[in-house]
XYZ file of C-alpha atoms in Angstrom:
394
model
C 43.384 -336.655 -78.441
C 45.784 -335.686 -81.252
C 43.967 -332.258 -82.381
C 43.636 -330.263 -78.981
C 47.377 -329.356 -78.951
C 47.879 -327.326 -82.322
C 45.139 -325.072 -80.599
C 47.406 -324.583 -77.510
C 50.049 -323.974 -79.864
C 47.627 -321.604 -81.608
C 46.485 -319.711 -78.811
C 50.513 -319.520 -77.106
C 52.189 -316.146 -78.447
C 54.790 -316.934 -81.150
C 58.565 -316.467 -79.522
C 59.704 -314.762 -82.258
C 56.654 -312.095 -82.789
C 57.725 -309.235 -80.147
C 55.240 -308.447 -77.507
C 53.445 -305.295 -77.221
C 55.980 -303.582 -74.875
C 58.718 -304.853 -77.020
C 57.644 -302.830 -79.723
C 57.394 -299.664 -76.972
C 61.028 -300.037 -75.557
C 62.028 -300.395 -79.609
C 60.415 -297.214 -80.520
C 61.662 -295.185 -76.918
C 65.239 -296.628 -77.896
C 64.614 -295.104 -81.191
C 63.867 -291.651 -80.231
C 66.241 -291.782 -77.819
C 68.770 -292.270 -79.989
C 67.539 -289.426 -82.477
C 67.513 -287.050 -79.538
C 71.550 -287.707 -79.236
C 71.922 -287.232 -82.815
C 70.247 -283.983 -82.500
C 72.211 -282.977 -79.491
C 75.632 -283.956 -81.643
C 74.405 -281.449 -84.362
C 73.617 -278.573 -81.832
C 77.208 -279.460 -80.123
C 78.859 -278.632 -83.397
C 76.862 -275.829 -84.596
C 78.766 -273.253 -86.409
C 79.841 -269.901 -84.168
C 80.853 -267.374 -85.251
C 82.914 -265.364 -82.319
C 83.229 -262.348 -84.297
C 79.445 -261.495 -84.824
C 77.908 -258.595 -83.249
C 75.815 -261.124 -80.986
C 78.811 -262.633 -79.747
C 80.751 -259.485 -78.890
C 77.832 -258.231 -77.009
C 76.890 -261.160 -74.935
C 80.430 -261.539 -74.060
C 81.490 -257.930 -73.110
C 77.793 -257.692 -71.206
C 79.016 -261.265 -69.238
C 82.483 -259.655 -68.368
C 81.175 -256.242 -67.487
C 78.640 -257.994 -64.798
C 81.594 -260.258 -63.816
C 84.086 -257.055 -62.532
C 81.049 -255.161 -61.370
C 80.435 -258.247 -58.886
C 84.040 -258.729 -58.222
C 84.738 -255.154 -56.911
C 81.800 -254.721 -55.248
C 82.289 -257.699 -52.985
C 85.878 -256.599 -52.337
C 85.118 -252.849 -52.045
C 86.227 -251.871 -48.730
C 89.465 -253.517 -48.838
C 90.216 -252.394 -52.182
C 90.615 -248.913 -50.484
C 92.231 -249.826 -47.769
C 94.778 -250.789 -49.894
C 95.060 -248.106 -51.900
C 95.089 -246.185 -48.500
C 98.542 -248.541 -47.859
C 99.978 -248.525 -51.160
C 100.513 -244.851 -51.541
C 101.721 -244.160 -47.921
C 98.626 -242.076 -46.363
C 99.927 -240.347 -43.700
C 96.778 -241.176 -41.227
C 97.440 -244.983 -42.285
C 101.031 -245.339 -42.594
C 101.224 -246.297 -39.058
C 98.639 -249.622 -39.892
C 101.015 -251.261 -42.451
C 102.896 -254.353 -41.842
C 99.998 -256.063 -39.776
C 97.385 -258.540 -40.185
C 95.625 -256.474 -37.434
C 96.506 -252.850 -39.620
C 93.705 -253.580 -42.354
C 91.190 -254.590 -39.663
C 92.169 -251.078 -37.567
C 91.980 -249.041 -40.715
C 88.642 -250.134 -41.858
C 87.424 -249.023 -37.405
C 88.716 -246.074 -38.678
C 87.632 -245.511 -41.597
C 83.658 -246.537 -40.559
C 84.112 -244.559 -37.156
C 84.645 -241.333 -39.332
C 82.922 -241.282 -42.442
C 80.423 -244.361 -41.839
C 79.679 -247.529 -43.940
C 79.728 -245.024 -47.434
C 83.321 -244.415 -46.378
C 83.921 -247.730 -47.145
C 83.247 -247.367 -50.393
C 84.543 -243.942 -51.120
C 85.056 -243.653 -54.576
C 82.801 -247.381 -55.504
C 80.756 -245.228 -58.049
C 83.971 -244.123 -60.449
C 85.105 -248.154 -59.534
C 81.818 -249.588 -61.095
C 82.356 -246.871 -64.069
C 85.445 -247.782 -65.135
C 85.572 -251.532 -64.030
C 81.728 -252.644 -66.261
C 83.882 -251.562 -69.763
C 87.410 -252.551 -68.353
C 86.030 -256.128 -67.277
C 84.321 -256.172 -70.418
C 86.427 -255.021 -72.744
C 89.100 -257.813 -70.816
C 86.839 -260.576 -71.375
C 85.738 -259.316 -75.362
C 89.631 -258.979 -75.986
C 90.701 -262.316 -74.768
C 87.884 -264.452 -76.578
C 88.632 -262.426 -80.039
C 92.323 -262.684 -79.260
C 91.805 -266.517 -78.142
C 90.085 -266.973 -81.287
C 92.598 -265.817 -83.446
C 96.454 -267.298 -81.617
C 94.377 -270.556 -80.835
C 92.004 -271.835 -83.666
C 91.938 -275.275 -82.824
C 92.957 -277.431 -79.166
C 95.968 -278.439 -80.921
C 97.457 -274.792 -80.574
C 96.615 -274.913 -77.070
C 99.505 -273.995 -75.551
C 100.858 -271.869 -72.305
C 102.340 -269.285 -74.472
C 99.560 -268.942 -76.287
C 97.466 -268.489 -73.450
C 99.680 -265.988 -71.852
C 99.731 -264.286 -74.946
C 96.191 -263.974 -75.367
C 95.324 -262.738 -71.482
C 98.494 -260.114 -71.933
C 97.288 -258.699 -75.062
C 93.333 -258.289 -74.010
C 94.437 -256.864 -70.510
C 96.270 -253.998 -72.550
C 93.344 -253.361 -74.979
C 90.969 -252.853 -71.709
C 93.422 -250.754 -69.925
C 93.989 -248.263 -72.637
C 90.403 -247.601 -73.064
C 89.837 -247.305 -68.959
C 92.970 -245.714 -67.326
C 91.608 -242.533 -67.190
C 88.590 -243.945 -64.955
C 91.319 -245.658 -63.026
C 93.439 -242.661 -61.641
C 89.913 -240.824 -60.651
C 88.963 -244.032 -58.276
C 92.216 -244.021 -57.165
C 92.324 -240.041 -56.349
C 88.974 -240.082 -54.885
C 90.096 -243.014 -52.613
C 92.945 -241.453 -51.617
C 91.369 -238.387 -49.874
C 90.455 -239.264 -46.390
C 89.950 -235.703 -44.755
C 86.138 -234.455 -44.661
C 86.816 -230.827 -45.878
C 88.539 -232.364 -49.314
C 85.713 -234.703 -49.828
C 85.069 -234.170 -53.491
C 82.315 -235.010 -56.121
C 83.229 -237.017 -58.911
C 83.112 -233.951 -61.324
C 85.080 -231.803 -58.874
C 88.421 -234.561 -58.948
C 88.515 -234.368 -62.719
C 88.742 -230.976 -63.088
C 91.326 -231.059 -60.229
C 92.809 -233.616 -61.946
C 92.611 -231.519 -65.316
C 94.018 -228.158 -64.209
C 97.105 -230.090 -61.826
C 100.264 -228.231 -63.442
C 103.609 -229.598 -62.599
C 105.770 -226.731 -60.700
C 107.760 -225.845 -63.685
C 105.491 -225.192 -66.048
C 104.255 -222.336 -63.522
C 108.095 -221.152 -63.596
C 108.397 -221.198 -67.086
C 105.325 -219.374 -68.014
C 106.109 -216.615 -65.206
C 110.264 -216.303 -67.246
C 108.446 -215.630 -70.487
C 106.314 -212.882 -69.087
C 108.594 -210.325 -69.562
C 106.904 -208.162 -66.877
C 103.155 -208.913 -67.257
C 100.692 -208.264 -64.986
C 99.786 -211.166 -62.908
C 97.048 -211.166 -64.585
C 98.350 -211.868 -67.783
C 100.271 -214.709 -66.499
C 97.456 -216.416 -65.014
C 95.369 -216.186 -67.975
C 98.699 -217.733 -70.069
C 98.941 -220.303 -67.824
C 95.192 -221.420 -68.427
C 95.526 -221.415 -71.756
C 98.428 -222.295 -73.234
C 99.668 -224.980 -70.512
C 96.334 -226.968 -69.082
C 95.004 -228.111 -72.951
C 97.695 -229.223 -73.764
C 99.083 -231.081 -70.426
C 95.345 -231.640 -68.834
C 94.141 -234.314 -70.706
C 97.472 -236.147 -69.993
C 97.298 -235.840 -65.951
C 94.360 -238.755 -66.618
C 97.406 -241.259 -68.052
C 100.010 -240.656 -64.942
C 101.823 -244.617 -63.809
C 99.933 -245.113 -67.639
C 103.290 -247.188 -68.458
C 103.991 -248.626 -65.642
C 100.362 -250.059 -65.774
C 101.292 -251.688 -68.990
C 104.383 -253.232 -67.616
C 102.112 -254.411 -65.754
C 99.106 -255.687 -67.134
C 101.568 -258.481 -69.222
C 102.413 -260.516 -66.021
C 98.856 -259.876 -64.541
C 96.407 -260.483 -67.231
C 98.829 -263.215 -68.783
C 99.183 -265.466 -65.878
C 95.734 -264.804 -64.759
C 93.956 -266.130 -67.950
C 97.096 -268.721 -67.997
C 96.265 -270.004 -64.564
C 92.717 -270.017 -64.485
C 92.620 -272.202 -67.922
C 95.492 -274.388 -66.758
C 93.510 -275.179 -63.357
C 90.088 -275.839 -65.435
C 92.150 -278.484 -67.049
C 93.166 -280.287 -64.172
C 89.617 -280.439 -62.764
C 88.679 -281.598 -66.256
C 90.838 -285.016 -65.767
C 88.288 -287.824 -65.450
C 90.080 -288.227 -62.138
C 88.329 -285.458 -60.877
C 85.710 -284.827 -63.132
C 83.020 -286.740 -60.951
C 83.820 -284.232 -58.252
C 84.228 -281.146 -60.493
C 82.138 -281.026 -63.246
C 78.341 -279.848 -63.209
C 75.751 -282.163 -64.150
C 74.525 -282.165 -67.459
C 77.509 -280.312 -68.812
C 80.241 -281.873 -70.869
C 83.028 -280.888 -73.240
C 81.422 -279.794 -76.773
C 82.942 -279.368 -80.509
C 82.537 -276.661 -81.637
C 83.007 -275.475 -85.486
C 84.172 -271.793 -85.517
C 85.279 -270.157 -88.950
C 88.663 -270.598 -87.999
C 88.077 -274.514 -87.271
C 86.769 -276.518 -84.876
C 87.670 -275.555 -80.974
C 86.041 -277.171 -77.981
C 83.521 -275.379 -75.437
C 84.634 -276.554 -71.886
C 81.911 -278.286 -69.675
C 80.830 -275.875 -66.771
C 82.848 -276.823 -63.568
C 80.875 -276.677 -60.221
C 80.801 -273.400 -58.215
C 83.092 -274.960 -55.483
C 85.711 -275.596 -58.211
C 84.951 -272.916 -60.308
C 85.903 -269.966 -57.270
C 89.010 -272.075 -56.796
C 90.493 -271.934 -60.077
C 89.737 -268.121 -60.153
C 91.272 -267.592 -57.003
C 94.529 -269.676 -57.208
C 94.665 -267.491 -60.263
C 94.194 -264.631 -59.035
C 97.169 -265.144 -56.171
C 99.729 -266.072 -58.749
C 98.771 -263.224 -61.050
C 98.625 -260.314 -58.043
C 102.258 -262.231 -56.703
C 104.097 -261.859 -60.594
C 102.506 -258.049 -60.815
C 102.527 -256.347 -57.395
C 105.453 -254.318 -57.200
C 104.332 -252.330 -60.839
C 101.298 -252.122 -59.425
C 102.588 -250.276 -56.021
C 104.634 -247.852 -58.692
C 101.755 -247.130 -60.612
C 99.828 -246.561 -57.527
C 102.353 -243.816 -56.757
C 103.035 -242.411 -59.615
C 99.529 -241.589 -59.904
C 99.215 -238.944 -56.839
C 102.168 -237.639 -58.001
C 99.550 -234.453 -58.069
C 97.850 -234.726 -55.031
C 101.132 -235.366 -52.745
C 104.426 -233.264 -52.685
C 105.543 -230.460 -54.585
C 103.365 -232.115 -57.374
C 106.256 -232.749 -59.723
C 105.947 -236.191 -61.898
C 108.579 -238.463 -61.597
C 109.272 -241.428 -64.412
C 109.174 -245.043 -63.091
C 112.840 -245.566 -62.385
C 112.367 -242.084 -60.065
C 109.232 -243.658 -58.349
C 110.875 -247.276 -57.801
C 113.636 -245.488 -56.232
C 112.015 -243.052 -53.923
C 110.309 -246.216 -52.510
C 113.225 -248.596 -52.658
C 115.194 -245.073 -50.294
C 112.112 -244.982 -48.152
C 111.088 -248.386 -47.371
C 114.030 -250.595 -49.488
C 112.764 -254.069 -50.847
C 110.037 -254.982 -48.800
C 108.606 -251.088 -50.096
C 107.151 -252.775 -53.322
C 105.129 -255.460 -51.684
C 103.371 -252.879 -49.050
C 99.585 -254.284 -48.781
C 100.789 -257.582 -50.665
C 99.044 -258.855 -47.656
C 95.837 -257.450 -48.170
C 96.215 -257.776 -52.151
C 95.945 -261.756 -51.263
C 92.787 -260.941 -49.096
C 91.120 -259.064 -52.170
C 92.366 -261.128 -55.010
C 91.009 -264.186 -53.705
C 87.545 -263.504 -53.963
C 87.944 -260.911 -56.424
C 89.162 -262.991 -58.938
C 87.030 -266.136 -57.821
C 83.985 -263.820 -58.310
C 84.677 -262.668 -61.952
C 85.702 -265.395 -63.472
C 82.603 -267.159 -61.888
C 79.800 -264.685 -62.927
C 81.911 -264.473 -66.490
C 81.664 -268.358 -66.904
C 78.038 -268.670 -65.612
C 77.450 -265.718 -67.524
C 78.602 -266.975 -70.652
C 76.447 -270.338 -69.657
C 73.318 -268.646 -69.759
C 74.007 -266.275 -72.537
C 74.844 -269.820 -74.994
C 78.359 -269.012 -75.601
């Protein structure tokens, strides 16, 4: 009766051998534990920002980002335009919510849906390589002022959105005064090709230089003087016509493209707080090291859309708000040409022919509609940049 139970005990698995699916969940564990050490070696793979791969993908991701952003903001872009440099047929709309909606009736009624977007072609010329150049400038610049998250600061990041928003505008004004020309026209007979407003643009001659050439003729045919005119005075001054408001623009572009980048980062931060990442931060995207040849730096998990079009437009509102009033010189000073006796005035001359006409409130003329555009303006590039920079690996 003794012998029958050290076959039971036999037979009975041993508690300390591990079962068959013991051995399974060891070896899954296993991998799975492999596959995060893998994932920790791609998460602080070297970069390097300054290759030619890099500097592509990114100025291709910023140049799709503006394209997007003006197009979606195309109609009131002109309309604004329309306000800021006191159009006679639209003078009477400013002031008023109800203004912008009357001027874009007009503006459909008489030259249709295209009229809209009078002047969207030279926009999407000069916006793909200013966009892109912006977004280009401000990672190299980034890279170089802030090697590391310790040098993370607001200066820093002011610094670095200032100095790649003048790098983009000095290779893109010139694109930027033929939008704003070709926007300005709103009668049918002055309608104008895109070739036909740069050579206007080209051959505009302040009034004196017409005077002066006609004192030194001495008596020459009018002939004579017209052909002097030609070609001593337009090479020389035509190329320059592109660059009128040119300094006011960079006056500027340091408030706007500083607290733009500066805003934009500091909001990503706050949705970043495990507070609110649960709410704000995509699935399957987290905060990564990342070894540069400057250091190690830290690629930002993707937030969601929702949060992502926030932070872009609370940045945009505070960055249009600090800039505005340069912007409405600029906008002046660049018809200088196509309005008046043509004669170009400096930016203390501009600021107070509109400070005379309209006093204060003069500079902040269409600040109303500036919010309307900025919002999703902004919201839309940095959006498309960000996902765009997602899918390109940087």
């Amino acid at each position: 009766m003794a012998q029958p139970a050290p076959r039971r005990l036999l037979e009975e698995p041993s508690p300390a051998a591990p079962s068959r699916p013991a051995l399974v969940d060891m070896h899954d564990e296993s991998l799975a534990y492999a596959g995060l050490a893998q994932d920790h070696q791609q998460e602080h793979k070297h970069i390097d920002k300054r290759s030619l791969s890099y500097i592509v993908r990114s100025g291709v991701a910023g140049g799709f980002a503006g394209c997007a952003a003006k197009t979606v903001v195309g109609p009131l872009d002109r309309v604004k335009i329309l306000f800021q440099t006191s159009n006679p047929q639209f003078a009477k709309y400013t002031g008023s919510w109800l203004g912008l909606f009357r001027a874009l009736r007009d503006i459909n009624q008489a030259e249709g849906v295209r009229g809209l977007f009078r002047g969207h072609s030279a926009t999407l010329l000069r916006i793909f390589p200013y966009a892109g150049i912006k977004f280009l400038a401000y990672e190299q610049i980034r890279n170089i002022l802030i090697p590391n998250k310790a040098m993370e600061t607001p200066s820093r990041r002011f610094a670095s959105g200032s100095l790649a928003g003048l790098t983009s505008v000095f290779f893109t004004y010139p694109l930027e005064v033929i939008r704003v020309r070709m926007a300005f026209e709103t009668k049918k007979s002055s309608k104008a090709s895109l070739t036909k407003t740069c050579r206007r643009i080209y051959f505009e001659q302040p009034p004196g230089a017409l005077i002066a050439v006609n004192n030194n003729g001495h008596g020459s045919s009018p002939a004579a003087t017209v052909s002097q005119v030609v070609h001593k005075v337009a090479p020389r001054s035509g190329l320059s016509n592109f660059y009128r408001g040119f300094s006011s623009t960079l006056l500027g572009m340091i408030p706007y493209a500083g607290m733009s980048f500066l805003t934009h980062d500091a909001i990503g931060d706050l949705f970043r707080l495990p507070q609110l990442a649960q709410y704000t931060i995509m699935r399957g995207s987290k905060d990564a090291a990342i070894t540069t040849e400057r250091g190690t730096n830290t690629k930002r998990a993707q937030l969601t859309a929702p949060a992502q079009l926030a932070a872009g437009a609370i940045a945009g509102l505070v960055s249009q708000t600090s800039s505005y009033p340069l912007e409405v010189i600029r906008r002046r000073m660049q018809i200088g040409g196509a309005v008046g006796d043509g004669r170009r005035a400096g930016i203390v001359e501009t600021a107070t022919r509109i400070f005379v006409e309209r006093g204060f409130k003069g500079f902040f003329v269409g600040l109303t509609i500036g919010y309307l555009k900025t919002v999703p303006m902004t919201a839309t590039s940095f959006y498309v940049y960000e996902r765009g920079k997602w899918i390109f690996g940087i």
